[in-house]
CSV table of C-alpha atoms and ligand atoms in Angstrom, one decimal:
chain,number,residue,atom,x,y,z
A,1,UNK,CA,19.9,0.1,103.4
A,2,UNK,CA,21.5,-3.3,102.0
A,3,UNK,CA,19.9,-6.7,103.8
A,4,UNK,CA,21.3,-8.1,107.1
A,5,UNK,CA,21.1,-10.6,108.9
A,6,UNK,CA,23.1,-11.7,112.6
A,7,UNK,CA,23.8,-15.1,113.4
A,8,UNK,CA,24.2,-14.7,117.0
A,9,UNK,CA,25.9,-17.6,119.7
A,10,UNK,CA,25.7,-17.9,123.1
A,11,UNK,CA,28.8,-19.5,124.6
A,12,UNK,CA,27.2,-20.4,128.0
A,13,UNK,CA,29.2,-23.2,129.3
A,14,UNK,CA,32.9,-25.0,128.2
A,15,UNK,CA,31.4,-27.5,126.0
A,16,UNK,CA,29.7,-24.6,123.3
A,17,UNK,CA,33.3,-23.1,123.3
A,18,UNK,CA,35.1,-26.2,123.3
A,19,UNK,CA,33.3,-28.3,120.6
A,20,UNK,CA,30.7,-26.3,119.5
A,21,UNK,CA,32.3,-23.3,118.4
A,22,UNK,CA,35.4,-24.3,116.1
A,23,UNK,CA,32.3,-26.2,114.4
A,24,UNK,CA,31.3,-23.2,113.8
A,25,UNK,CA,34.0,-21.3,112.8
A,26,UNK,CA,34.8,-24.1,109.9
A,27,UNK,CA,31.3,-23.6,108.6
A,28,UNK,CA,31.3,-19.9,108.7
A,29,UNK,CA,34.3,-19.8,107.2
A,30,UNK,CA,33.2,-22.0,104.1
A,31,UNK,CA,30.5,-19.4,103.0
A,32,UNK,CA,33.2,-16.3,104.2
A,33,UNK,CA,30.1,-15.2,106.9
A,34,UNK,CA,30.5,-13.4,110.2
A,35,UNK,CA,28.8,-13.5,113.1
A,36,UNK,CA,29.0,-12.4,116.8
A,37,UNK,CA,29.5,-14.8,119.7
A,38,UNK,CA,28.5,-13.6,123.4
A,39,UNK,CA,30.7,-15.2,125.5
A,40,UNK,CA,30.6,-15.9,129.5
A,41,UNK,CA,33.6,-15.8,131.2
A,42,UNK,CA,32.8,-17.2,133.9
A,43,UNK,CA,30.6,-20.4,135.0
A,44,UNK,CA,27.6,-21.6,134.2
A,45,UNK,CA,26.3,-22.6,137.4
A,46,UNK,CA,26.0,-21.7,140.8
A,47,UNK,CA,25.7,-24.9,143.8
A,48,UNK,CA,23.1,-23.1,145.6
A,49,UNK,CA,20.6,-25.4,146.4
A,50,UNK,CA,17.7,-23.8,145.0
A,51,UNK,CA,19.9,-24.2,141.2
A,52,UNK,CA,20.6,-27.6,142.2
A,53,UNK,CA,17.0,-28.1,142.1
A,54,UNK,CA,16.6,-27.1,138.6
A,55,UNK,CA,19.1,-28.5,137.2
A,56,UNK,CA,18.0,-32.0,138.5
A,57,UNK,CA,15.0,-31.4,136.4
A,58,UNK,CA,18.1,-31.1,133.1
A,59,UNK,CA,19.1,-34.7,134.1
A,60,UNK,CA,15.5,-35.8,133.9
A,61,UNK,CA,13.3,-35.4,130.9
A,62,UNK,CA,14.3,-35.5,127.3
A,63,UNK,CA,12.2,-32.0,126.6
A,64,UNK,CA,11.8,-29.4,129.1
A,65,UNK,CA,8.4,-27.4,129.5
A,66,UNK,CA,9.5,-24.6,127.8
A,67,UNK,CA,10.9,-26.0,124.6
A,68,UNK,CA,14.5,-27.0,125.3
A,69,UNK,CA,16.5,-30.2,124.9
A,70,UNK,CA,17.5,-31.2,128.6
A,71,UNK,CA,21.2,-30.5,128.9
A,72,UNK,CA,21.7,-34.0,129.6
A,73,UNK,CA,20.4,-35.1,125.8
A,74,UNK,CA,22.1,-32.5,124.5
A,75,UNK,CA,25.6,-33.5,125.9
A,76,UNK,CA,25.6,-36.8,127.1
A,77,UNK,CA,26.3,-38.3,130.6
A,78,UNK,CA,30.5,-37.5,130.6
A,79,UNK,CA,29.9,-33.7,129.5
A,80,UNK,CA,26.9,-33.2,131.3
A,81,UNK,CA,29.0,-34.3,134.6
A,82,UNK,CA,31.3,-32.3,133.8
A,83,UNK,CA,29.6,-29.0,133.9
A,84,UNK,CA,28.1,-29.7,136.9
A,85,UNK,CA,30.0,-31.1,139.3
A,86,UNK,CA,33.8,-29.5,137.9
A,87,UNK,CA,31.3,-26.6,137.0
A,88,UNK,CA,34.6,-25.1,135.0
A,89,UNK,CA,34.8,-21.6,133.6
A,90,UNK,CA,33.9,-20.9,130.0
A,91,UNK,CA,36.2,-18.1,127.9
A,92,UNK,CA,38.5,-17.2,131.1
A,93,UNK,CA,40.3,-20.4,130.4
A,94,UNK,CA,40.3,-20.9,126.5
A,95,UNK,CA,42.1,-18.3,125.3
A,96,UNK,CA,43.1,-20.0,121.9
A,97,UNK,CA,39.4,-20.8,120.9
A,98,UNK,CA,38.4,-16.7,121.6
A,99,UNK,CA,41.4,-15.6,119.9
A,100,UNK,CA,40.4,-17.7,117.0
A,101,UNK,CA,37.0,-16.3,116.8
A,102,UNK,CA,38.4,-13.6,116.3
A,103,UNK,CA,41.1,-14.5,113.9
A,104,UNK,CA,37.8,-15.5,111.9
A,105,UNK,CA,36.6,-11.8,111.4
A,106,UNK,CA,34.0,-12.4,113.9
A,107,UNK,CA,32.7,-10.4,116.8
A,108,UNK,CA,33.2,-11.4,120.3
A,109,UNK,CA,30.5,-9.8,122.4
A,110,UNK,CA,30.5,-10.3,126.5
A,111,UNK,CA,28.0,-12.6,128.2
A,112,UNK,CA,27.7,-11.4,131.6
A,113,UNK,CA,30.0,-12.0,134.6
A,114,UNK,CA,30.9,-13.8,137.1
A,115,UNK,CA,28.4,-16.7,136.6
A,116,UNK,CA,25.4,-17.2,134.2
A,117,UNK,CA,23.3,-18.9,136.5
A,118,UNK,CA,23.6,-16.5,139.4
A,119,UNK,CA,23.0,-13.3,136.9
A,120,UNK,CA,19.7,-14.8,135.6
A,121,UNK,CA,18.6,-15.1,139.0
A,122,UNK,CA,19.7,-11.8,140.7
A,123,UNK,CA,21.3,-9.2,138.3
A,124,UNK,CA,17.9,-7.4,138.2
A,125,UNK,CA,18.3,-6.7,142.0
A,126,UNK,CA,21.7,-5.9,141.7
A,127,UNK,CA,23.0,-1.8,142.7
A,128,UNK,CA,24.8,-0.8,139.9
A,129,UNK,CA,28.5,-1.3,141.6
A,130,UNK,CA,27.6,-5.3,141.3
A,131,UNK,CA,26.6,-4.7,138.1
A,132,UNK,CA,29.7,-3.5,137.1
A,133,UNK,CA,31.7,-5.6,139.4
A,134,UNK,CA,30.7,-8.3,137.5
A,135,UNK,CA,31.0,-6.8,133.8
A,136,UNK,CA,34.7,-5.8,134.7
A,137,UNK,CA,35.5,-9.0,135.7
A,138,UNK,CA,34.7,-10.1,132.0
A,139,UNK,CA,36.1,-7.0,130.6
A,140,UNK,CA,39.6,-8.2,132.6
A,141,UNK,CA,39.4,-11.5,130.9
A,142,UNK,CA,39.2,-9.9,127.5
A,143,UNK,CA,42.3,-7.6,129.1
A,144,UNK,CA,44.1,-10.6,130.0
A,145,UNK,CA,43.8,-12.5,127.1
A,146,UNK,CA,44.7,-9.6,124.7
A,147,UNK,CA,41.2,-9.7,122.9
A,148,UNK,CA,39.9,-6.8,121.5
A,149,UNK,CA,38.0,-4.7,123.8
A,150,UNK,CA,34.1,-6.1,123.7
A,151,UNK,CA,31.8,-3.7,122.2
A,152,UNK,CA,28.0,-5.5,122.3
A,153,UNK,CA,26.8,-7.5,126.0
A,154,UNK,CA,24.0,-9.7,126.1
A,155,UNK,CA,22.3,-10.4,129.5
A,156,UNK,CA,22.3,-14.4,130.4
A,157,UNK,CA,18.5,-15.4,129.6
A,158,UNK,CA,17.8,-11.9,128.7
A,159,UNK,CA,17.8,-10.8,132.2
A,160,UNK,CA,19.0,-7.3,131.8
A,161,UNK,CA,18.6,-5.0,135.0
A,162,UNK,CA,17.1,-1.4,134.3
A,163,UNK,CA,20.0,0.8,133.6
A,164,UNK,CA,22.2,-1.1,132.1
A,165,UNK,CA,23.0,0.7,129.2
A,166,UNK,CA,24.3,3.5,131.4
A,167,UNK,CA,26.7,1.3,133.2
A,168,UNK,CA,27.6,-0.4,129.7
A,169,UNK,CA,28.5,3.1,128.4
A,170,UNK,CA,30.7,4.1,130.9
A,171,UNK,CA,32.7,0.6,130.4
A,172,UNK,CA,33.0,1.4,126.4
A,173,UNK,CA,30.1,-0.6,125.1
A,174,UNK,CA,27.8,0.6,122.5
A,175,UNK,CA,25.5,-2.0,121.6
A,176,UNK,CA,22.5,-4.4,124.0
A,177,UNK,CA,21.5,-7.6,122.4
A,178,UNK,CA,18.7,-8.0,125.1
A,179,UNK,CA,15.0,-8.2,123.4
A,180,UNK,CA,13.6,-10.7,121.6
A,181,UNK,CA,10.5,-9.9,119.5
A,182,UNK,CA,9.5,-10.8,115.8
A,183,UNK,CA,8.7,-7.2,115.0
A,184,UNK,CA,11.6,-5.1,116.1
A,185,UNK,CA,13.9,-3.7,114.5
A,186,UNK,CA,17.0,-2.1,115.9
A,187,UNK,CA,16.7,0.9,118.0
A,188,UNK,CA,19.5,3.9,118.2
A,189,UNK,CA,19.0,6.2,121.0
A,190,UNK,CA,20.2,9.7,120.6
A,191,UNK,CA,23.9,9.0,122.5
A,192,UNK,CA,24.6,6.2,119.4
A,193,UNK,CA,23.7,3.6,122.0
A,194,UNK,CA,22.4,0.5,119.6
A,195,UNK,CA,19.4,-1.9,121.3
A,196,UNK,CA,19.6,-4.9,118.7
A,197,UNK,CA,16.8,-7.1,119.0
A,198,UNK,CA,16.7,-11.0,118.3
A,199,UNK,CA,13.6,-11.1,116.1
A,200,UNK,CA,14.1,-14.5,114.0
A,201,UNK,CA,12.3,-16.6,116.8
A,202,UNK,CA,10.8,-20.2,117.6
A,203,UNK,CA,8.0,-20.5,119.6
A,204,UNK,CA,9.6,-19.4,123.0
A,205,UNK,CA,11.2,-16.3,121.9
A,206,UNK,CA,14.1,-16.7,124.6
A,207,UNK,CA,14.9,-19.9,123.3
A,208,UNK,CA,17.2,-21.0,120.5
A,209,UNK,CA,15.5,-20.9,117.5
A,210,UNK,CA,16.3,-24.2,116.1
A,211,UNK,CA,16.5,-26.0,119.2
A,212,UNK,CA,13.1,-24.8,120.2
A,213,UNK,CA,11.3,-25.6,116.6
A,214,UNK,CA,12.9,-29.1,116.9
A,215,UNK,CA,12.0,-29.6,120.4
A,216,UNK,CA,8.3,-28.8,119.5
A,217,UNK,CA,8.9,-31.8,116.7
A,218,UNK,CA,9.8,-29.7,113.5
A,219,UNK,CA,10.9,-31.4,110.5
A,220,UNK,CA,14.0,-29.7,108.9
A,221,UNK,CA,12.0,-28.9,106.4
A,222,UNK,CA,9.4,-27.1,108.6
A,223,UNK,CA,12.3,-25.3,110.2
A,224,UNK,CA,13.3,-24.0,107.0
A,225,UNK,CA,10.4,-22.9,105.9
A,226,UNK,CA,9.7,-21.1,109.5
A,227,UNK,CA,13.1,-19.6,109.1
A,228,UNK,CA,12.5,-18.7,105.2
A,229,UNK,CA,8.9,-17.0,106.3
A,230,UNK,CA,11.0,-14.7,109.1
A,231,UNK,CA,13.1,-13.3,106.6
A,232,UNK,CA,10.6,-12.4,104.3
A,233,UNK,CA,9.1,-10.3,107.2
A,234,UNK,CA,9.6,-6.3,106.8
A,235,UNK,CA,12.6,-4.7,107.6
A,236,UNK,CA,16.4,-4.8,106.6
A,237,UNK,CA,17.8,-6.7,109.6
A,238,UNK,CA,17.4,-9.8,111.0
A,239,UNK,CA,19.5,-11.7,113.8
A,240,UNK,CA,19.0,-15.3,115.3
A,241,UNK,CA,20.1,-17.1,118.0
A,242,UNK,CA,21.4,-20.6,119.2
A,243,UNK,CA,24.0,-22.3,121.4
A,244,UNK,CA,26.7,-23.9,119.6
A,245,UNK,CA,26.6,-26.7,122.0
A,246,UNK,CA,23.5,-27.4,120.4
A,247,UNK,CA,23.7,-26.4,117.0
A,248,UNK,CA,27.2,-25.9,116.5
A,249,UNK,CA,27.4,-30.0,117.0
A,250,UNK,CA,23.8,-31.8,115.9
A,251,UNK,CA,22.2,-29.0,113.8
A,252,UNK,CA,25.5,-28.2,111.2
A,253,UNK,CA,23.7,-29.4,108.0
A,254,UNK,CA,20.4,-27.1,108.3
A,255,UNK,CA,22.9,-24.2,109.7
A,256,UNK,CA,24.5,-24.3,106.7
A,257,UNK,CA,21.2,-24.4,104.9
A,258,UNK,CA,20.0,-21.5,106.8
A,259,UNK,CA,23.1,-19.3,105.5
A,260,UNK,CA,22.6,-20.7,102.4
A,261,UNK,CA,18.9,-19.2,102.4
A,262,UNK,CA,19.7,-16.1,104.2
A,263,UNK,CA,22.2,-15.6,100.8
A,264,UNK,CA,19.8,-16.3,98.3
A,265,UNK,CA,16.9,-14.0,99.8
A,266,UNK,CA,19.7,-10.9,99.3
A,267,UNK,CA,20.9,-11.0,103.1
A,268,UNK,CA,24.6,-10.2,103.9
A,269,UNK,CA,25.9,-12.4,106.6
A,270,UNK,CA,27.7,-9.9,109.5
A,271,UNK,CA,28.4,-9.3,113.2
A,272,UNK,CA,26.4,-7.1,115.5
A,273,UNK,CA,29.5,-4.6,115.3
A,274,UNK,CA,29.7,-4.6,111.5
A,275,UNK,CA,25.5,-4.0,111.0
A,276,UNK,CA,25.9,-1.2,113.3
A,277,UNK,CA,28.1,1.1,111.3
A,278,UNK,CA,24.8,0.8,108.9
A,279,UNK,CA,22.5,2.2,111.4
B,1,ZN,ZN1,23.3,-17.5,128.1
């Protein structure tokens, strides 16, 4: 089996999809690499107090405990207002930017449903008709908006209730993007069903990979050279994951060197959808 590797982006509020993806799409598009985006149609947040609570703690601190940028350093006052208090949905109200992720040969994967916040919290104690209450009502986005019918789903922060693939099945999916571990490689049950793992991680394996390492205090350089160490790891395929509110708008330049790598070690550059044909 050739090389691959899966830049994978999570589109978990308006500003990764507004400014962070046709970033993105440029760059890609200069080295002729595909990718898949996961996107949320919904909202990012939920008002519940409890949230409220931790969100305060994004307004706070430059760094978070568990490796992150606060969203506040990462989008400024005006933007970070913005998603909180106008809380505004993400791909259900920007057609043009999904249609032209797609228009870019790129995959577009569903992120959850009806809000990111509230499935990270609950899904896992959801009965399966909520579950799939809330992945039609991304699947009637994608409807609405003409896109082609998703075929991978990623759970927001990896929170993936037990059974999901069945339900994911029945609504047309084939692939789960849900584990993250350095030494997986993907895993095909008997019905064709594809469990892709993210195994190109930082420190905190459920966190972007750049935006963790640089949140720790990596150089570029020791980035790189993390990143260049991961894909010299066994097996054929490969997938990492960021935000492109992060790196699609302050990490372009070692993006760009990451593809460049990913070339030069013999990796072709593809979409969740496309690897899977090879599985
Ligand atoms: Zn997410």
């Amino acid at each position: 089996m050739k090389k691959y590797i899966c830049f994978r982006f999570d589109i978990d509020t308006h500003i990764c999809l507004r400014e962070g993806v046709p970033n993105l799409l440029k760059l890609f598009e200069a080295y002729d690499a595909r990718g898949t985006f996961f996107v949320s149609m919904g909202r990012s947040f939920d008002r519940s107090l409890f949230l409220r609570e931790k969100i305060k703690a994004q307004f706070s601190g430059k760094k978070t405990a568990n490796g992150t940028f606060s969203m506040f350093s990462k989008l400024g006052a005006a933007n970070s207002a913005t998603a909180l208090l106008l809380n505004p949905r993400i791909g259900a109200v920007h057609k043009t930017i999904l249609h032209d992720i797609i228009a870019h040969g790129h995959e577009l994967g569903l992120h959850g449903g009806k809000n990111h916040a509230l499935w990270e919290k609950n899904a896992k104690n959801w009965s399966e008709q909520k579950i799939l209450q809330e992945i039609d009502y991304g699947l009637g986005h994608f409807r609405q908006q003409q896109l082609p019918a998703p075929v991978s789903f990623a759970s927001p922060c990896w929170q993936s209730p037990i059974g999901i693939e069945k339900l994911l099945k029945q609504r047309g999916f084939s692939i789960l993007a849900d584990e993250y571990s350095a030494t997986h490689q993907p895993n095909k049950e008997v019905s064709g069903f594809i469990h892709f793992p993210t195994n190109v991680i930082g420190k905190h394996g459920n966190v972007g990979f750049v935006e963790n390492l640089r949140a720790l205090g990596y150089s570029s350089e020791e980035i790189l050279s993390e990143f260049k160490r991961q894909l010299d790891t066994e097996g054929n395929y490969k997938m990492v994951f960021d935000h492109p509110f992060y790196i699609g708008i302050k990490e372009l330049e070692i993006l760009s060197q990451m593809i460049e790598i990913s070339l030069s070690k013999g990796y072709t550059i593809e979409s969740l959808q496309n690897i899977s044909r090879h599985i």
